[in-house]
PDB file of N, CA and C in Angstrom:
ATOM      1  N   UNK A   1     -18.776  -8.130  11.669  1.00  0.00           N
ATOM      2  CA  UNK A   1     -18.115  -7.494  10.554  1.00  0.00           C
ATOM      3  C   UNK A   1     -16.517  -7.476  11.102  1.00  0.00           C
ATOM      4  N   UNK A   2     -15.687  -7.955  10.421  1.00  0.00           N
ATOM      5  CA  UNK A   2     -14.063  -7.951  10.750  1.00  0.00           C
ATOM      6  C   UNK A   2     -13.712  -6.541  10.220  1.00  0.00           C
ATOM      7  N   UNK A   3     -12.874  -6.000  11.089  1.00  0.00           N
ATOM      8  CA  UNK A   3     -12.161  -4.742  10.779  1.00  0.00           C
ATOM      9  C   UNK A   3     -10.687  -4.996  10.337  1.00  0.00           C
ATOM     10  N   UNK A   4     -10.327  -4.097   9.470  1.00  0.00           N
ATOM     11  CA  UNK A   4      -8.920  -4.109   8.822  1.00  0.00           C
ATOM     12  C   UNK A   4      -8.449  -2.773   8.654  1.00  0.00           C
ATOM     13  N   UNK A   5      -7.148  -2.529   9.140  1.00  0.00           N
ATOM     14  CA  UNK A   5      -6.584  -1.242   9.177  1.00  0.00           C
ATOM     15  C   UNK A   5      -5.764  -1.124   7.708  1.00  0.00           C
ATOM     16  N   UNK A   6      -6.124  -0.238   7.018  1.00  0.00           N
ATOM     17  CA  UNK A   6      -5.423   0.051   5.653  1.00  0.00           C
ATOM     18  C   UNK A   6      -4.257   0.997   5.969  1.00  0.00           C
ATOM     19  N   UNK A   7      -3.049   0.660   5.152  1.00  0.00           N
ATOM     20  CA  UNK A   7      -2.051   1.622   5.233  1.00  0.00           C
ATOM     21  C   UNK A   7      -2.303   2.810   4.019  1.00  0.00           C
ATOM     22  N   UNK A   8      -1.455   3.723   4.143  1.00  0.00           N
ATOM     23  CA  UNK A   8      -1.760   4.768   3.275  1.00  0.00           C
ATOM     24  C   UNK A   8      -1.823   4.543   1.832  1.00  0.00           C
ATOM     25  N   UNK A   9      -0.968   3.652   1.439  1.00  0.00           N
ATOM     26  CA  UNK A   9      -1.006   3.234  -0.008  1.00  0.00           C
ATOM     27  C   UNK A   9      -2.315   2.520  -0.487  1.00  0.00           C
ATOM     28  N   UNK A  10      -2.713   1.599   0.340  1.00  0.00           N
ATOM     29  CA  UNK A  10      -3.890   1.027  -0.006  1.00  0.00           C
ATOM     30  C   UNK A  10      -5.272   1.930   0.303  1.00  0.00           C
ATOM     31  N   UNK A  11      -5.266   2.766   1.200  1.00  0.00           N
ATOM     32  CA  UNK A  11      -6.295   3.704   1.245  1.00  0.00           C
ATOM     33  C   UNK A  11      -6.365   4.700   0.290  1.00  0.00           C
ATOM     34  N   UNK A  12      -5.158   5.143  -0.289  1.00  0.00           N
ATOM     35  CA  UNK A  12      -5.048   5.974  -1.399  1.00  0.00           C
ATOM     36  C   UNK A  12      -5.595   5.394  -2.784  1.00  0.00           C
ATOM     37  N   UNK A  13      -5.228   3.868  -3.001  1.00  0.00           N
ATOM     38  CA  UNK A  13      -5.651   3.219  -3.922  1.00  0.00           C
ATOM     39  C   UNK A  13      -7.207   2.905  -4.097  1.00  0.00           C
ATOM     40  N   UNK A  14      -7.661   2.798  -2.733  1.00  0.00           N
ATOM     41  CA  UNK A  14      -9.129   2.585  -2.624  1.00  0.00           C
ATOM     42  C   UNK A  14      -9.911   3.862  -3.073  1.00  0.00           C
ATOM     43  N   UNK A  15      -9.185   5.036  -2.598  1.00  0.00           N
ATOM     44  CA  UNK A  15     -10.097   6.252  -2.947  1.00  0.00           C
ATOM     45  C   UNK A  15      -9.936   6.415  -4.475  1.00  0.00           C
ATOM     46  N   UNK A  16      -8.827   5.978  -5.156  1.00  0.00           N
ATOM     47  CA  UNK A  16      -8.793   6.172  -6.708  1.00  0.00           C
ATOM     48  C   UNK A  16      -9.366   5.136  -7.373  1.00  0.00           C
ATOM     49  N   UNK A  17     -10.030   4.157  -6.755  1.00  0.00           N
ATOM     50  CA  UNK A  17     -10.763   3.023  -7.163  1.00  0.00           C
ATOM     51  C   UNK A  17      -9.543   2.178  -8.111  1.00  0.00           C
ATOM     52  N   UNK A  18      -8.428   2.007  -7.615  1.00  0.00           N
ATOM     53  CA  UNK A  18      -7.403   1.313  -8.267  1.00  0.00           C
ATOM     54  C   UNK A  18      -6.750   0.166  -7.550  1.00  0.00           C
ATOM     55  N   UNK A  19      -7.560  -0.365  -6.701  1.00  0.00           N
ATOM     56  CA  UNK A  19      -7.022  -1.549  -5.917  1.00  0.00           C
ATOM     57  C   UNK A  19      -6.965  -2.843  -6.907  1.00  0.00           C
ATOM     58  N   UNK A  20      -5.878  -3.507  -6.721  1.00  0.00           N
ATOM     59  CA  UNK A  20      -5.694  -4.829  -7.502  1.00  0.00           C
ATOM     60  C   UNK A  20      -6.806  -5.645  -7.129  1.00  0.00           C
ATOM     61  N   UNK A  21      -7.066  -6.517  -8.061  1.00  0.00           N
ATOM     62  CA  UNK A  21      -8.230  -7.590  -7.884  1.00  0.00           C
ATOM     63  C   UNK A  21      -8.080  -8.447  -6.511  1.00  0.00           C
ATOM     64  N   UNK A  22      -6.697  -8.684  -6.213  1.00  0.00           N
ATOM     65  CA  UNK A  22      -6.485  -9.601  -5.119  1.00  0.00           C
ATOM     66  C   UNK A  22      -6.778  -8.735  -3.827  1.00  0.00           C
ATOM     67  N   UNK A  23      -6.365  -7.473  -3.741  1.00  0.00           N
ATOM     68  CA  UNK A  23      -6.540  -6.669  -2.496  1.00  0.00           C
ATOM     69  C   UNK A  23      -7.970  -6.342  -2.321  1.00  0.00           C
ATOM     70  N   UNK A  24      -8.581  -6.004  -3.504  1.00  0.00           N
ATOM     71  CA  UNK A  24     -10.147  -5.713  -3.334  1.00  0.00           C
ATOM     72  C   UNK A  24     -10.791  -6.874  -2.893  1.00  0.00           C
ATOM     73  N   UNK A  25     -10.559  -8.089  -3.384  1.00  0.00           N
ATOM     74  CA  UNK A  25     -11.111  -9.277  -2.888  1.00  0.00           C
ATOM     75  C   UNK A  25     -10.884  -9.556  -1.452  1.00  0.00           C
ATOM     76  N   UNK A  26      -9.680  -9.230  -0.807  1.00  0.00           N
ATOM     77  CA  UNK A  26      -9.452  -9.417   0.578  1.00  0.00           C
ATOM     78  C   UNK A  26     -10.048  -8.566   1.456  1.00  0.00           C
ATOM     79  N   UNK A  27     -10.700  -7.538   0.807  1.00  0.00           N
ATOM     80  CA  UNK A  27     -11.491  -6.518   1.751  1.00  0.00           C
ATOM     81  C   UNK A  27     -12.919  -6.810   1.713  1.00  0.00           C
ATOM     82  N   UNK A  28     -13.402  -7.667   0.822  1.00  0.00           N
ATOM     83  CA  UNK A  28     -14.881  -8.098   1.093  1.00  0.00           C
ATOM     84  C   UNK A  28     -15.227  -8.467   2.425  1.00  0.00           C
ATOM     85  N   UNK A  29     -16.328  -8.000   2.797  1.00  0.00           N
ATOM     86  CA  UNK A  29     -16.822  -8.508   4.271  1.00  0.00           C
ATOM     87  C   UNK A  29     -16.139  -7.767   5.295  1.00  0.00           C
ATOM     88  N   UNK A  30     -15.305  -6.951   5.098  1.00  0.00           N
ATOM     89  CA  UNK A  30     -14.377  -6.226   6.005  1.00  0.00           C
ATOM     90  C   UNK A  30     -14.677  -4.762   6.216  1.00  0.00           C
ATOM     91  N   UNK A  31     -14.481  -4.186   7.293  1.00  0.00           N
ATOM     92  CA  UNK A  31     -14.788  -2.759   7.461  1.00  0.00           C
ATOM     93  C   UNK A  31     -13.312  -2.014   7.554  1.00  0.00           C
ATOM     94  N   UNK A  32     -13.111  -1.358   6.370  1.00  0.00           N
ATOM     95  CA  UNK A  32     -11.829  -0.685   6.339  1.00  0.00           C
ATOM     96  C   UNK A  32     -11.511   0.609   7.290  1.00  0.00           C
ATOM     97  N   UNK A  33     -10.555   0.654   8.023  1.00  0.00           N
ATOM     98  CA  UNK A  33     -10.275   1.652   8.862  1.00  0.00           C
ATOM     99  C   UNK A  33      -8.909   2.280   8.522  1.00  0.00           C
ATOM    100  N   UNK A  34      -8.693   3.587   8.910  1.00  0.00           N
ATOM    101  CA  UNK A  34      -7.207   4.134   8.728  1.00  0.00           C
ATOM    102  C   UNK A  34      -6.775   4.660  10.044  1.00  0.00           C
ATOM    103  N   UNK A  35      -5.653   4.816  10.128  1.00  0.00           N
ATOM    104  CA  UNK A  35      -5.071   5.436  11.335  1.00  0.00           C
ATOM    105  C   UNK A  35      -5.133   7.049  11.166  1.00  0.00           C
ATOM    106  N   UNK A  36      -4.774   7.719  12.251  1.00  0.00           N
ATOM    107  CA  UNK A  36      -4.694   9.318  12.189  1.00  0.00           C
ATOM    108  C   UNK A  36      -3.579   9.501  11.450  1.00  0.00           C
ATOM    109  N   UNK A  37      -2.456   8.828  11.453  1.00  0.00           N
ATOM    110  CA  UNK A  37      -1.355   9.051  10.569  1.00  0.00           C
ATOM    111  C   UNK A  37      -1.673   9.022   8.969  1.00  0.00           C
ATOM    112  N   UNK A  38      -2.306   7.928   8.564  1.00  0.00           N
ATOM    113  CA  UNK A  38      -2.834   7.852   7.245  1.00  0.00           C
ATOM    114  C   UNK A  38      -3.770   9.049   6.852  1.00  0.00           C
ATOM    115  N   UNK A  39      -4.677   9.349   7.784  1.00  0.00           N
ATOM    116  CA  UNK A  39      -5.518  10.467   7.623  1.00  0.00           C
ATOM    117  C   UNK A  39      -4.744  11.648   7.349  1.00  0.00           C
ATOM    118  N   UNK A  40      -3.779  12.001   8.262  1.00  0.00           N
ATOM    119  CA  UNK A  40      -2.948  13.057   8.043  1.00  0.00           C
ATOM    120  C   UNK A  40      -2.124  13.108   6.712  1.00  0.00           C
ATOM    121  N   UNK A  41      -1.517  11.989   6.325  1.00  0.00           N
ATOM    122  CA  UNK A  41      -0.822  11.879   5.021  1.00  0.00           C
ATOM    123  C   UNK A  41      -1.752  12.028   3.873  1.00  0.00           C
ATOM    124  N   UNK A  42      -2.892  11.661   3.907  1.00  0.00           N
ATOM    125  CA  UNK A  42      -3.778  11.904   2.693  1.00  0.00           C
ATOM    126  C   UNK A  42      -4.214  13.272   2.751  1.00  0.00           C
ATOM    127  N   UNK A  43      -4.493  13.803   3.818  1.00  0.00           N
ATOM    128  CA  UNK A  43      -5.021  15.279   3.807  1.00  0.00           C
ATOM    129  C   UNK A  43      -3.845  16.149   3.399  1.00  0.00           C
ATOM    130  N   UNK A  44      -2.660  15.836   3.920  1.00  0.00           N
ATOM    131  CA  UNK A  44      -1.660  16.783   3.668  1.00  0.00           C
ATOM    132  C   UNK A  44      -1.208  16.601   2.009  1.00  0.00           C
ATOM    133  N   UNK A  45      -1.323  15.531   1.570  1.00  0.00           N
ATOM    134  CA  UNK A  45      -1.221  15.458  -0.034  1.00  0.00           C
ATOM    135  C   UNK A  45      -2.191  16.327  -0.657  1.00  0.00           C
ATOM    136  N   UNK A  46      -3.327  16.550  -0.284  1.00  0.00           N
ATOM    137  CA  UNK A  46      -4.294  17.579  -0.928  1.00  0.00           C
ATOM    138  C   UNK A  46      -3.641  18.788  -0.986  1.00  0.00           C
ATOM    139  N   UNK A  47      -2.941  19.304   0.177  1.00  0.00           N
ATOM    140  CA  UNK A  47      -2.163  20.676   0.019  1.00  0.00           C
ATOM    141  C   UNK A  47      -1.188  20.814  -0.762  1.00  0.00           C
ATOM    142  N   UNK A  48      -0.417  19.621  -0.629  1.00  0.00           N
ATOM    143  CA  UNK A  48       0.986  19.562  -1.516  1.00  0.00           C
ATOM    144  C   UNK A  48       0.611  19.578  -3.040  1.00  0.00           C
ATOM    145  N   UNK A  49      -0.424  18.828  -3.357  1.00  0.00           N
ATOM    146  CA  UNK A  49      -0.898  18.798  -4.652  1.00  0.00           C
ATOM    147  C   UNK A  49      -1.683  19.918  -5.218  1.00  0.00           C
ATOM    148  N   UNK A  50      -2.092  20.858  -4.350  1.00  0.00           N
ATOM    149  CA  UNK A  50      -2.864  21.869  -4.555  1.00  0.00           C
ATOM    150  C   UNK A  50      -4.333  21.599  -5.109  1.00  0.00           C
ATOM    151  N   UNK A  51      -4.975  20.593  -4.512  1.00  0.00           N
ATOM    152  CA  UNK A  51      -6.233  19.967  -4.951  1.00  0.00           C
ATOM    153  C   UNK A  51      -7.436  21.154  -4.872  1.00  0.00           C
ATOM    154  N   UNK A  52      -8.358  21.077  -5.851  1.00  0.00           N
ATOM    155  CA  UNK A  52      -9.547  22.025  -5.717  1.00  0.00           C
ATOM    156  C   UNK A  52     -10.352  21.447  -4.792  1.00  0.00           C
ATOM    157  N   UNK A  53     -11.501  22.343  -4.505  1.00  0.00           N
ATOM    158  CA  UNK A  53     -12.356  22.034  -3.410  1.00  0.00           C
ATOM    159  C   UNK A  53     -13.242  20.788  -3.825  1.00  0.00           C
ATOM    160  N   UNK A  54     -13.597  20.533  -5.174  1.00  0.00           N
ATOM    161  CA  UNK A  54     -14.274  19.290  -5.429  1.00  0.00           C
ATOM    162  C   UNK A  54     -13.548  18.183  -5.052  1.00  0.00           C
ATOM    163  N   UNK A  55     -12.195  18.039  -5.348  1.00  0.00           N
ATOM    164  CA  UNK A  55     -11.359  16.950  -5.159  1.00  0.00           C
ATOM    165  C   UNK A  55     -11.367  16.582  -3.622  1.00  0.00           C
ATOM    166  N   UNK A  56     -11.142  17.739  -2.921  1.00  0.00           N
ATOM    167  CA  UNK A  56     -10.935  17.567  -1.544  1.00  0.00           C
ATOM    168  C   UNK A  56     -12.311  17.105  -0.854  1.00  0.00           C
ATOM    169  N   UNK A  57     -13.317  17.528  -1.196  1.00  0.00           N
ATOM    170  CA  UNK A  57     -14.743  17.066  -0.841  1.00  0.00           C
ATOM    171  C   UNK A  57     -14.761  15.657  -1.126  1.00  0.00           C
ATOM    172  N   UNK A  58     -14.632  15.271  -2.397  1.00  0.00           N
ATOM    173  CA  UNK A  58     -14.477  13.795  -2.658  1.00  0.00           C
ATOM    174  C   UNK A  58     -13.755  12.800  -1.781  1.00  0.00           C
ATOM    175  N   UNK A  59     -12.581  13.406  -1.371  1.00  0.00           N
ATOM    176  CA  UNK A  59     -11.822  12.567  -0.449  1.00  0.00           C
ATOM    177  C   UNK A  59     -12.350  12.547   0.939  1.00  0.00           C
ATOM    178  N   UNK A  60     -12.774  13.799   1.282  1.00  0.00           N
ATOM    179  CA  UNK A  60     -13.443  13.790   2.827  1.00  0.00           C
ATOM    180  C   UNK A  60     -14.714  12.843   2.803  1.00  0.00           C
ATOM    181  N   UNK A  61     -15.531  12.626   1.717  1.00  0.00           N
ATOM    182  CA  UNK A  61     -16.578  11.954   1.614  1.00  0.00           C
ATOM    183  C   UNK A  61     -15.952  10.360   1.737  1.00  0.00           C
ATOM    184  N   UNK A  62     -15.114  10.133   1.096  1.00  0.00           N
ATOM    185  CA  UNK A  62     -14.622   8.761   0.972  1.00  0.00           C
ATOM    186  C   UNK A  62     -14.166   8.315   2.177  1.00  0.00           C
ATOM    187  N   UNK A  63     -13.317   9.185   3.092  1.00  0.00           N
ATOM    188  CA  UNK A  63     -12.765   9.096   4.414  1.00  0.00           C
ATOM    189  C   UNK A  63     -13.856   8.747   5.476  1.00  0.00           C
ATOM    190  N   UNK A  64     -14.953   9.394   5.247  1.00  0.00           N
ATOM    191  CA  UNK A  64     -16.037   9.172   6.295  1.00  0.00           C
ATOM    192  C   UNK A  64     -16.790   7.923   6.063  1.00  0.00           C
TER     193      UNK A  64
END
């Protein structure tokens, strides 16, 4: 399986299930990865936007 590193915007859209058709198609058959920087940005966002525990758990599950 081919690996692909997602930037923060693509990782966020993936979590929200809002990837464009073209981007979603390009990810078929690939294993998406994120960097620790993207992980930090996504988790910091939850603090800045004061997400509740349910939304934080949903993001954590998506990231694993």
